[in-house]
Short mmCIF file of N, CA and C in Angstrom, two decimals:
data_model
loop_
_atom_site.label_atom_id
_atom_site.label_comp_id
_atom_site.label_asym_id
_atom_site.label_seq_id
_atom_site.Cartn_x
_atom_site.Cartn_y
_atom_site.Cartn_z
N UNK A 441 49.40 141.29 92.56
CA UNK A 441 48.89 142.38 93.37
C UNK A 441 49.92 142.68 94.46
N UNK A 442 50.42 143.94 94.81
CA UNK A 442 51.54 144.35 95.68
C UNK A 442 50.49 144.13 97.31
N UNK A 443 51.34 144.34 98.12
CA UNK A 443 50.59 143.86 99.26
C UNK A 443 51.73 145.04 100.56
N UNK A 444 51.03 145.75 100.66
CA UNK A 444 51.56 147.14 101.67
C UNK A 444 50.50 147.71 102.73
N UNK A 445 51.25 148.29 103.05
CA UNK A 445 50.24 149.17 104.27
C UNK A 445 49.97 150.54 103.71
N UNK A 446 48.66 150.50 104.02
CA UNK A 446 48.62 152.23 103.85
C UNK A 446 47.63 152.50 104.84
N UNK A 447 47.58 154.06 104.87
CA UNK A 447 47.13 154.92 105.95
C UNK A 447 45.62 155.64 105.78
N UNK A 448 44.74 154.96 106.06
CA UNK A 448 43.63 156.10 105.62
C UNK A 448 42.65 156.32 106.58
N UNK A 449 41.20 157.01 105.88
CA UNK A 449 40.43 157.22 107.27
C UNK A 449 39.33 156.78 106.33
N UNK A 450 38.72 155.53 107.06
CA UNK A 450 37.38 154.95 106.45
C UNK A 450 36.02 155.53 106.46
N UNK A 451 35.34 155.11 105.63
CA UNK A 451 33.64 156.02 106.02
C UNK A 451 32.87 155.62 107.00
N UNK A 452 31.81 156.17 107.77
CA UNK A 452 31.26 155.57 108.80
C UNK A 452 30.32 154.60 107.90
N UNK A 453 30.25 153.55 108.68
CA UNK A 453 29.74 152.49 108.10
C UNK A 453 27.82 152.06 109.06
N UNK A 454 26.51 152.26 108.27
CA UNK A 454 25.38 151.30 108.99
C UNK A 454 25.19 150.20 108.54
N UNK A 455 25.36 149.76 109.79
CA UNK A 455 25.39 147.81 109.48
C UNK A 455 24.27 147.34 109.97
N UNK A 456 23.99 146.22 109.90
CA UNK A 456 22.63 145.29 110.36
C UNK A 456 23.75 144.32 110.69
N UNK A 457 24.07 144.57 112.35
CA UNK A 457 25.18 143.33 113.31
C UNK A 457 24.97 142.42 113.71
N UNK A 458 25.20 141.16 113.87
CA UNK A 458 25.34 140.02 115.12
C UNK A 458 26.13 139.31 115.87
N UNK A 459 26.06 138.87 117.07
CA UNK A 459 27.60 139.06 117.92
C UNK A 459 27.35 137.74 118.43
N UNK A 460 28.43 136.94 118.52
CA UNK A 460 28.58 135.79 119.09
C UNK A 460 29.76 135.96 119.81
N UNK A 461 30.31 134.58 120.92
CA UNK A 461 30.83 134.83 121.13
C UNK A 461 31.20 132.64 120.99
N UNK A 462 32.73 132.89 121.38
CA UNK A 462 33.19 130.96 121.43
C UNK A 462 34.41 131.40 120.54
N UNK A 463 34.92 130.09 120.28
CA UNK A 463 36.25 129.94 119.36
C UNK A 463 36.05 129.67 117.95
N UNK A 464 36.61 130.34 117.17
CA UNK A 464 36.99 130.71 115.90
C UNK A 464 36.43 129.58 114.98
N UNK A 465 35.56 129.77 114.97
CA UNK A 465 35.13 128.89 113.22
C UNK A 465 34.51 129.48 112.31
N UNK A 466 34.95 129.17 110.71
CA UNK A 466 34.55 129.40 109.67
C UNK A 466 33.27 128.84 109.36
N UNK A 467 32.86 127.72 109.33
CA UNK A 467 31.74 127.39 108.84
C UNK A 467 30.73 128.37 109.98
N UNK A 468 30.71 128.87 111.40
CA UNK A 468 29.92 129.66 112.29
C UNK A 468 29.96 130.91 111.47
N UNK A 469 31.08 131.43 111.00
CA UNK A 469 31.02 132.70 110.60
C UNK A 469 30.57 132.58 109.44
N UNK A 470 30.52 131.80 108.42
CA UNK A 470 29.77 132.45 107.20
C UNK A 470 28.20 132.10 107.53
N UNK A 471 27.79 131.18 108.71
CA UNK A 471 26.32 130.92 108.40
C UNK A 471 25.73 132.11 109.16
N UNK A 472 26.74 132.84 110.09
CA UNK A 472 26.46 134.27 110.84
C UNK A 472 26.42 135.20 110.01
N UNK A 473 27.03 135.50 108.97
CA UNK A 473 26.78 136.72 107.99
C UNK A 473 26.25 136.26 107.06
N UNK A 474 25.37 134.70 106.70
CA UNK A 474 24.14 134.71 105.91
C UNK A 474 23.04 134.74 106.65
N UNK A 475 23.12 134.95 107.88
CA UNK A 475 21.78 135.05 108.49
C UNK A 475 21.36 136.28 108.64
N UNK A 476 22.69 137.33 108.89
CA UNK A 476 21.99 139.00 108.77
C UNK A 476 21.86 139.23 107.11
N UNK A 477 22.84 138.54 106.68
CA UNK A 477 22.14 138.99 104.67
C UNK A 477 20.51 138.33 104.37
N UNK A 478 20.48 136.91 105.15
CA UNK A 478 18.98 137.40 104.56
C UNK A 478 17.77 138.24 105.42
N UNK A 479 18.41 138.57 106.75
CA UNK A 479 17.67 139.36 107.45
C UNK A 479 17.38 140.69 106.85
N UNK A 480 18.63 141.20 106.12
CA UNK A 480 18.47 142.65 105.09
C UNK A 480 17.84 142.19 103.91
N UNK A 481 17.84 141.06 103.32
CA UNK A 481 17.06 140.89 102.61
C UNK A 481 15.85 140.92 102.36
N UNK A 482 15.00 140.17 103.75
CA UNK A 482 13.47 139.53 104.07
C UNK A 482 13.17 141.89 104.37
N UNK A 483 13.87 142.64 104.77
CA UNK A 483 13.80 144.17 104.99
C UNK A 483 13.50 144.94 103.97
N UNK A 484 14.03 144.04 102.94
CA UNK A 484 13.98 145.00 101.70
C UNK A 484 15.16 146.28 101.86
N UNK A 485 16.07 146.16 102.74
CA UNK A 485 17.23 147.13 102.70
C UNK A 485 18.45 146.66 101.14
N UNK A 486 18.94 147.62 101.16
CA UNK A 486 20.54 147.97 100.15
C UNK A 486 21.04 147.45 100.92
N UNK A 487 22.08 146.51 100.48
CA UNK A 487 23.51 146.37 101.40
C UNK A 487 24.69 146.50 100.08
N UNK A 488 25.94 146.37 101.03
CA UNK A 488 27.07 146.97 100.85
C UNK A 488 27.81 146.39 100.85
N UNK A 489 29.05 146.58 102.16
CA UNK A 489 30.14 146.13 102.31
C UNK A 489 29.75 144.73 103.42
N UNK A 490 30.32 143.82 104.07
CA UNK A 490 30.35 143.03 104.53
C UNK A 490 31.46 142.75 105.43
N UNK A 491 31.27 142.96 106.88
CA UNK A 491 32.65 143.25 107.91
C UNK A 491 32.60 142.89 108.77
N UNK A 492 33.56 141.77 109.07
CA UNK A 492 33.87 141.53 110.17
C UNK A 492 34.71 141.81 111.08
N UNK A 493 34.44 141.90 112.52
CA UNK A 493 34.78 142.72 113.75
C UNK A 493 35.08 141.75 114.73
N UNK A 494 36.47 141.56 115.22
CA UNK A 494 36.84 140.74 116.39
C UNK A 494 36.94 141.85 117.49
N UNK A 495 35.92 141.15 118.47
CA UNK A 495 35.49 142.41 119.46
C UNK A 495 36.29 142.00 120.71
N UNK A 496 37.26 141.12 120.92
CA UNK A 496 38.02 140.83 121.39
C UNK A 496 38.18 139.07 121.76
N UNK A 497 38.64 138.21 122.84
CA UNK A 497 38.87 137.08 122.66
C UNK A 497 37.77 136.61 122.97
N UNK A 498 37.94 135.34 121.69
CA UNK A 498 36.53 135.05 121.40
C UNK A 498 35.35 135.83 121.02
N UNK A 499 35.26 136.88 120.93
CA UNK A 499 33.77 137.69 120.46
C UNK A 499 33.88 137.71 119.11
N UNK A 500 32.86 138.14 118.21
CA UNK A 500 32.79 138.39 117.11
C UNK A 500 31.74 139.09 116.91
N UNK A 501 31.96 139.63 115.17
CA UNK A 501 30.57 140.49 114.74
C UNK A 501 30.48 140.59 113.81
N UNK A 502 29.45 139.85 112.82
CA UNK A 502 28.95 140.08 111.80
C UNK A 502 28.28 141.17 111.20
N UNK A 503 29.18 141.90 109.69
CA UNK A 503 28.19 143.27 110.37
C UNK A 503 28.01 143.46 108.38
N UNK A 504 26.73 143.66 108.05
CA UNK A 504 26.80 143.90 106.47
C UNK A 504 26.12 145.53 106.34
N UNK A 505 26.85 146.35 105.66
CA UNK A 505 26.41 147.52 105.58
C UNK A 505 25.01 147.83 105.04
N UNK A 506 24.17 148.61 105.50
CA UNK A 506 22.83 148.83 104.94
C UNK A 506 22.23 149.93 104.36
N UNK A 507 21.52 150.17 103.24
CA UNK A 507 21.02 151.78 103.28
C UNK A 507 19.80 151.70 103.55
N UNK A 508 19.15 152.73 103.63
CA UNK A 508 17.52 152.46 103.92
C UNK A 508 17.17 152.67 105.06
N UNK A 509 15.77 152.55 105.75
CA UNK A 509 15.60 153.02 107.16
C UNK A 509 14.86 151.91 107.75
N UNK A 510 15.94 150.98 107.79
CA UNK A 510 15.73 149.26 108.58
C UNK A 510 16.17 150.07 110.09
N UNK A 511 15.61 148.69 111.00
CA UNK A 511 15.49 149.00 112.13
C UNK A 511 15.36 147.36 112.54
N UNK A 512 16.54 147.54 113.84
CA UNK A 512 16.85 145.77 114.08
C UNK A 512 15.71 145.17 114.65
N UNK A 513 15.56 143.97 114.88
CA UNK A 513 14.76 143.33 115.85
C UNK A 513 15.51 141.95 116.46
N UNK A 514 14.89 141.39 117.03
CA UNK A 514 15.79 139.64 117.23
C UNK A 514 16.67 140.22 117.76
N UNK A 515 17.80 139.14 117.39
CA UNK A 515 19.00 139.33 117.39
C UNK A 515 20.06 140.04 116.39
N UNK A 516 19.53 140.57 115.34
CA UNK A 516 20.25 141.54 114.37
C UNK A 516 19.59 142.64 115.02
N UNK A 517 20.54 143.29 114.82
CA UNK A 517 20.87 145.07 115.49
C UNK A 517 21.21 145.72 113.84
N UNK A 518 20.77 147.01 114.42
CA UNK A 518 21.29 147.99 113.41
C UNK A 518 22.06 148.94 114.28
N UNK A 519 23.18 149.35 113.69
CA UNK A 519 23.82 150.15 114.72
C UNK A 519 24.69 150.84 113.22
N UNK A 520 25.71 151.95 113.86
CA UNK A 520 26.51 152.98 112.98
C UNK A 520 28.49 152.44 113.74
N UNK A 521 28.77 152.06 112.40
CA UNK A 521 30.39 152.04 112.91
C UNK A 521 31.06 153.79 112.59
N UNK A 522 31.91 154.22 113.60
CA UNK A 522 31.76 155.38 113.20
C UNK A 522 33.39 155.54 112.54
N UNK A 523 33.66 156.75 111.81
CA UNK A 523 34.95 156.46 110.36
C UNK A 523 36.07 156.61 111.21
N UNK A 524 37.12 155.83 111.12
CA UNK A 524 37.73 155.42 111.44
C UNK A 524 39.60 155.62 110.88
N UNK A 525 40.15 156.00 111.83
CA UNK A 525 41.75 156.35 111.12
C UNK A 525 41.98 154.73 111.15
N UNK A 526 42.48 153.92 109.99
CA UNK A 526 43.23 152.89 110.06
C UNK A 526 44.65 152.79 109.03
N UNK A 527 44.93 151.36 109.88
CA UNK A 527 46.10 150.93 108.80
C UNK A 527 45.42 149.91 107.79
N UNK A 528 45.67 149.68 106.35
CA UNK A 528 45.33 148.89 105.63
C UNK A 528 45.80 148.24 104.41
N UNK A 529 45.68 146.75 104.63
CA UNK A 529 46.11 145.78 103.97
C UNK A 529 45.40 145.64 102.88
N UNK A 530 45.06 145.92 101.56
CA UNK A 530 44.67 145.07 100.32
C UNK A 530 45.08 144.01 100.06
N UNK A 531 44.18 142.64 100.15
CA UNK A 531 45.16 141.50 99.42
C UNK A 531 44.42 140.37 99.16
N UNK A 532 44.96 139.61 98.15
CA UNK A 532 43.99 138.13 97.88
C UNK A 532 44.79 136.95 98.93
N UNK A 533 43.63 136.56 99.59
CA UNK A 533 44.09 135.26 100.52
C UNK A 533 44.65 134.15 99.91
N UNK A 534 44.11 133.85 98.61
CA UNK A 534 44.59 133.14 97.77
C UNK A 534 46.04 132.92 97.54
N UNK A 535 47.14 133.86 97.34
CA UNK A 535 47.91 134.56 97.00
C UNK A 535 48.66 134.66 97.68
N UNK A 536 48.53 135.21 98.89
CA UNK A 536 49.36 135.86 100.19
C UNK A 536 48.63 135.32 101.68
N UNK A 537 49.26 134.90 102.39
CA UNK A 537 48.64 134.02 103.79
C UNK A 537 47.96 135.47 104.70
N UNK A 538 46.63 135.25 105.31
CA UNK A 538 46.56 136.61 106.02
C UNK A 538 47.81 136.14 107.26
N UNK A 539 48.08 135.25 107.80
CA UNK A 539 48.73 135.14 108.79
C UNK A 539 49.70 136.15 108.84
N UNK A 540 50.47 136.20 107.35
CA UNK A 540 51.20 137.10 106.99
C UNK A 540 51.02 138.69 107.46
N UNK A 541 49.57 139.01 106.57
CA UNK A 541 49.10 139.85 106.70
C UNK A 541 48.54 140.51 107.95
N UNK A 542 48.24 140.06 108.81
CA UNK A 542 48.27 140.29 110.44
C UNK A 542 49.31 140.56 111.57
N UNK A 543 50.20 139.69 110.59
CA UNK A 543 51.76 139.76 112.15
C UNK A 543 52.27 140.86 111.33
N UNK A 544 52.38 141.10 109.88
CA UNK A 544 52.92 142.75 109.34
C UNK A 544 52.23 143.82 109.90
N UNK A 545 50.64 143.66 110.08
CA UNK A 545 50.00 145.03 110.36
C UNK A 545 50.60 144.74 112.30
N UNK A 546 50.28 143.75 112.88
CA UNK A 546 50.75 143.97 114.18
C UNK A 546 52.06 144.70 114.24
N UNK A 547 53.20 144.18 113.70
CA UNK A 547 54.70 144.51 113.69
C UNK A 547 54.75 146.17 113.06
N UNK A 548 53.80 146.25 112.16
CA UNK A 548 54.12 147.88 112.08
C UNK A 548 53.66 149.04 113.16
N UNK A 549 52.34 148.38 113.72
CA UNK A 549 51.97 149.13 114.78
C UNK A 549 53.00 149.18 116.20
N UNK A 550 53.06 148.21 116.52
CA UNK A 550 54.35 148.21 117.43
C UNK A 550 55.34 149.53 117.08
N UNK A 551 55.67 149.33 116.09
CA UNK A 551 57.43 150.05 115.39
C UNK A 551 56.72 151.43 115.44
N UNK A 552 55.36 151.85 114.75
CA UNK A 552 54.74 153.48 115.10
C UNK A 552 54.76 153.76 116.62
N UNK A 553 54.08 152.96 116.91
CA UNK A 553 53.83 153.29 118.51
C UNK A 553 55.06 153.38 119.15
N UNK A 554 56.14 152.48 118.95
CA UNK A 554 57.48 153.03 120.00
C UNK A 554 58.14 154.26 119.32
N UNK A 555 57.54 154.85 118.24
CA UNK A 555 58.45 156.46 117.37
C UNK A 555 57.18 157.26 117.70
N UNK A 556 56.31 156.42 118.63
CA UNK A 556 55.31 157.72 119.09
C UNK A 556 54.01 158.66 118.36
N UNK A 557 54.23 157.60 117.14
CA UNK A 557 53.41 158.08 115.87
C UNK A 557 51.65 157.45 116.09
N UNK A 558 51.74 156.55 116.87
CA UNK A 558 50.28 156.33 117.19
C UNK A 558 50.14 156.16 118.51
N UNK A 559 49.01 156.09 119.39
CA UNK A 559 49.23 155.57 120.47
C UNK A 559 49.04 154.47 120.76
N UNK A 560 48.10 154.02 119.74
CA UNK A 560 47.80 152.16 120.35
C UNK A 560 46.86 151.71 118.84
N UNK A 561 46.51 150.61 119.11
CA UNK A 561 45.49 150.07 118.42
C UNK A 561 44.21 149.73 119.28
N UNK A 562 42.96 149.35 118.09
CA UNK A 562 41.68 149.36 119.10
C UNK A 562 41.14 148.06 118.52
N UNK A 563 41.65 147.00 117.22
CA UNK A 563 41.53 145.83 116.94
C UNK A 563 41.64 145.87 115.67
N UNK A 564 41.43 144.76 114.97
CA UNK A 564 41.15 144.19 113.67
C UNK A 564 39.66 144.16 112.77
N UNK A 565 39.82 144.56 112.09
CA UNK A 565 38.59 143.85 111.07
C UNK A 565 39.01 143.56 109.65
N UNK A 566 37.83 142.74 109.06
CA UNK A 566 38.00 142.46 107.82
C UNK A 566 36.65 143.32 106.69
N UNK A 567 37.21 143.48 105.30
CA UNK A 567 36.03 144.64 104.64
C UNK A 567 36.20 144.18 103.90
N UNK A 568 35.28 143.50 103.11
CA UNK A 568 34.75 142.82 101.58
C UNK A 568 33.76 143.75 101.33
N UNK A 569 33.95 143.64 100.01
CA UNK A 569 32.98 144.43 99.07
C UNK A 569 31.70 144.02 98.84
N UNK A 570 31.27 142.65 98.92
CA UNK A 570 30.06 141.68 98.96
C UNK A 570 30.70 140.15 99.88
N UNK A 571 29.55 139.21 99.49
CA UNK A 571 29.46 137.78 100.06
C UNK A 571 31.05 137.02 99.58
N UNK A 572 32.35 137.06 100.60
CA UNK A 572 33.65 136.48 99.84
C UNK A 572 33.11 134.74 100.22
N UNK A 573 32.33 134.22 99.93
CA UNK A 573 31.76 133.06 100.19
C UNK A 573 31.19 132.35 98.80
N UNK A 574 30.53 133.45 98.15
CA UNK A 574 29.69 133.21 96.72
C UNK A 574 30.56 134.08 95.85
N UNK A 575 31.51 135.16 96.12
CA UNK A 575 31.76 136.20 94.85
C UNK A 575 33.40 136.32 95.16
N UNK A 576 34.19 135.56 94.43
CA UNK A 576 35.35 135.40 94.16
C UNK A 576 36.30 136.54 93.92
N UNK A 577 35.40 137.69 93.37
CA UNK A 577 36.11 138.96 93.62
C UNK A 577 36.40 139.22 94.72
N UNK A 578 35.35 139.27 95.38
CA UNK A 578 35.05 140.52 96.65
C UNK A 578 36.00 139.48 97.75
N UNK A 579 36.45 137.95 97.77
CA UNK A 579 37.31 137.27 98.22
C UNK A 579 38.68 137.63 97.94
N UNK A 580 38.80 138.10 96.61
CA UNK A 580 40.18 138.07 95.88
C UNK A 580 40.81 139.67 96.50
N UNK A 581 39.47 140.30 96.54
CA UNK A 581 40.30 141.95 97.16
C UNK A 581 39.96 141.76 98.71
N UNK A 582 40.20 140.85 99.51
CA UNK A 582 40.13 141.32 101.01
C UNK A 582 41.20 142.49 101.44
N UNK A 583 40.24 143.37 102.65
CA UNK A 583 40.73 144.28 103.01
C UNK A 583 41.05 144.29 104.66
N UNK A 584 42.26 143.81 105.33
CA UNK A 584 41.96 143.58 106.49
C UNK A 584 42.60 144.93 107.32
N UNK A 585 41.85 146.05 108.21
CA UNK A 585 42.43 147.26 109.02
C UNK A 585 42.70 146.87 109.80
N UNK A 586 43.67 147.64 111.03
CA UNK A 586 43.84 147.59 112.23
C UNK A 586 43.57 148.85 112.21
N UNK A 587 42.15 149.09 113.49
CA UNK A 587 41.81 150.78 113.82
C UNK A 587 43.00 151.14 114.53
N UNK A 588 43.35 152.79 114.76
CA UNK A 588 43.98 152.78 115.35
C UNK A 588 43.80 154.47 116.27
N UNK A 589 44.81 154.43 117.29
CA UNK A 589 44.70 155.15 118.19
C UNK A 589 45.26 156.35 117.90
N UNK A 590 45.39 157.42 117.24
CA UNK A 590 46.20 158.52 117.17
C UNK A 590 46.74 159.08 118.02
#
């Protein structure tokens, strides 16, 4: 699988969110986006895509796309990500290190922004197609954006 940047503008996304905040762990984050999947579940909502949102240091956000006319309670929110100009990485983690894949999307934004072609960035996320925890596909095509500032 080739591994490049490209330029697009994403769809607005409704998610069923949850936000923590502390230092970076995996085992926190997948039991955080099985707790809003079975929250859309116990709803009887559609879900979708599955995205995570670093809302800056230390924050996070679990966010799984929904159709249907759910409505949050608790601590899961329903809210609208709205579409978005990004840069974007296709790639299997397996395969290719995201570390990689992060200091390229950083290093290209830099190099636009000093030719004046963007003005900034507004963060990172990650976009799986389903659960990359249980479904080896939707692991194998991670999609990681940097939004960005036009």
């Amino acid at each position: 699988m080739p591994v490049d940047i490209s330029l697009k503008r994403t769809p607005a996304y409704r998610v069923a969110t949850l936000k923590w905040s502390g230092p970076w762990n995996e085992r926190r984050t997948q039991s955080q986006f099985e707790r809003v999947a079975r929250w859309t579940h116990a709803q009887g909502a559609r879900t979708g895509a599955w995205i995570f949102l670093e809302m800056g240091e230390n924050r996070w956000q679990a966010c799984v796309q929904v159709a249907g006319s759910v409505r949050g309670d608790g601590s899961v929110r329903v809210r609208s990500l709205p579409a978005e100009q990004v840069a974007s990485v296709l790639f299997d983690p397996d395969q290719v290190s995201p570390r990689v894949v992060y200091h390229g999307l950083a290093d290209w934004a830099r190099w636009r922004k000093k030719e004046k072609e963007i003005r900034g960035t507004k963060g990172f996320r990650e976009v799986y197609r389903a659960n990359p925890w249980k479904d080896p596909r939707a692991w194998a095509r991670t999609e990681v954006q940097l939004l960005l500032r036009k």
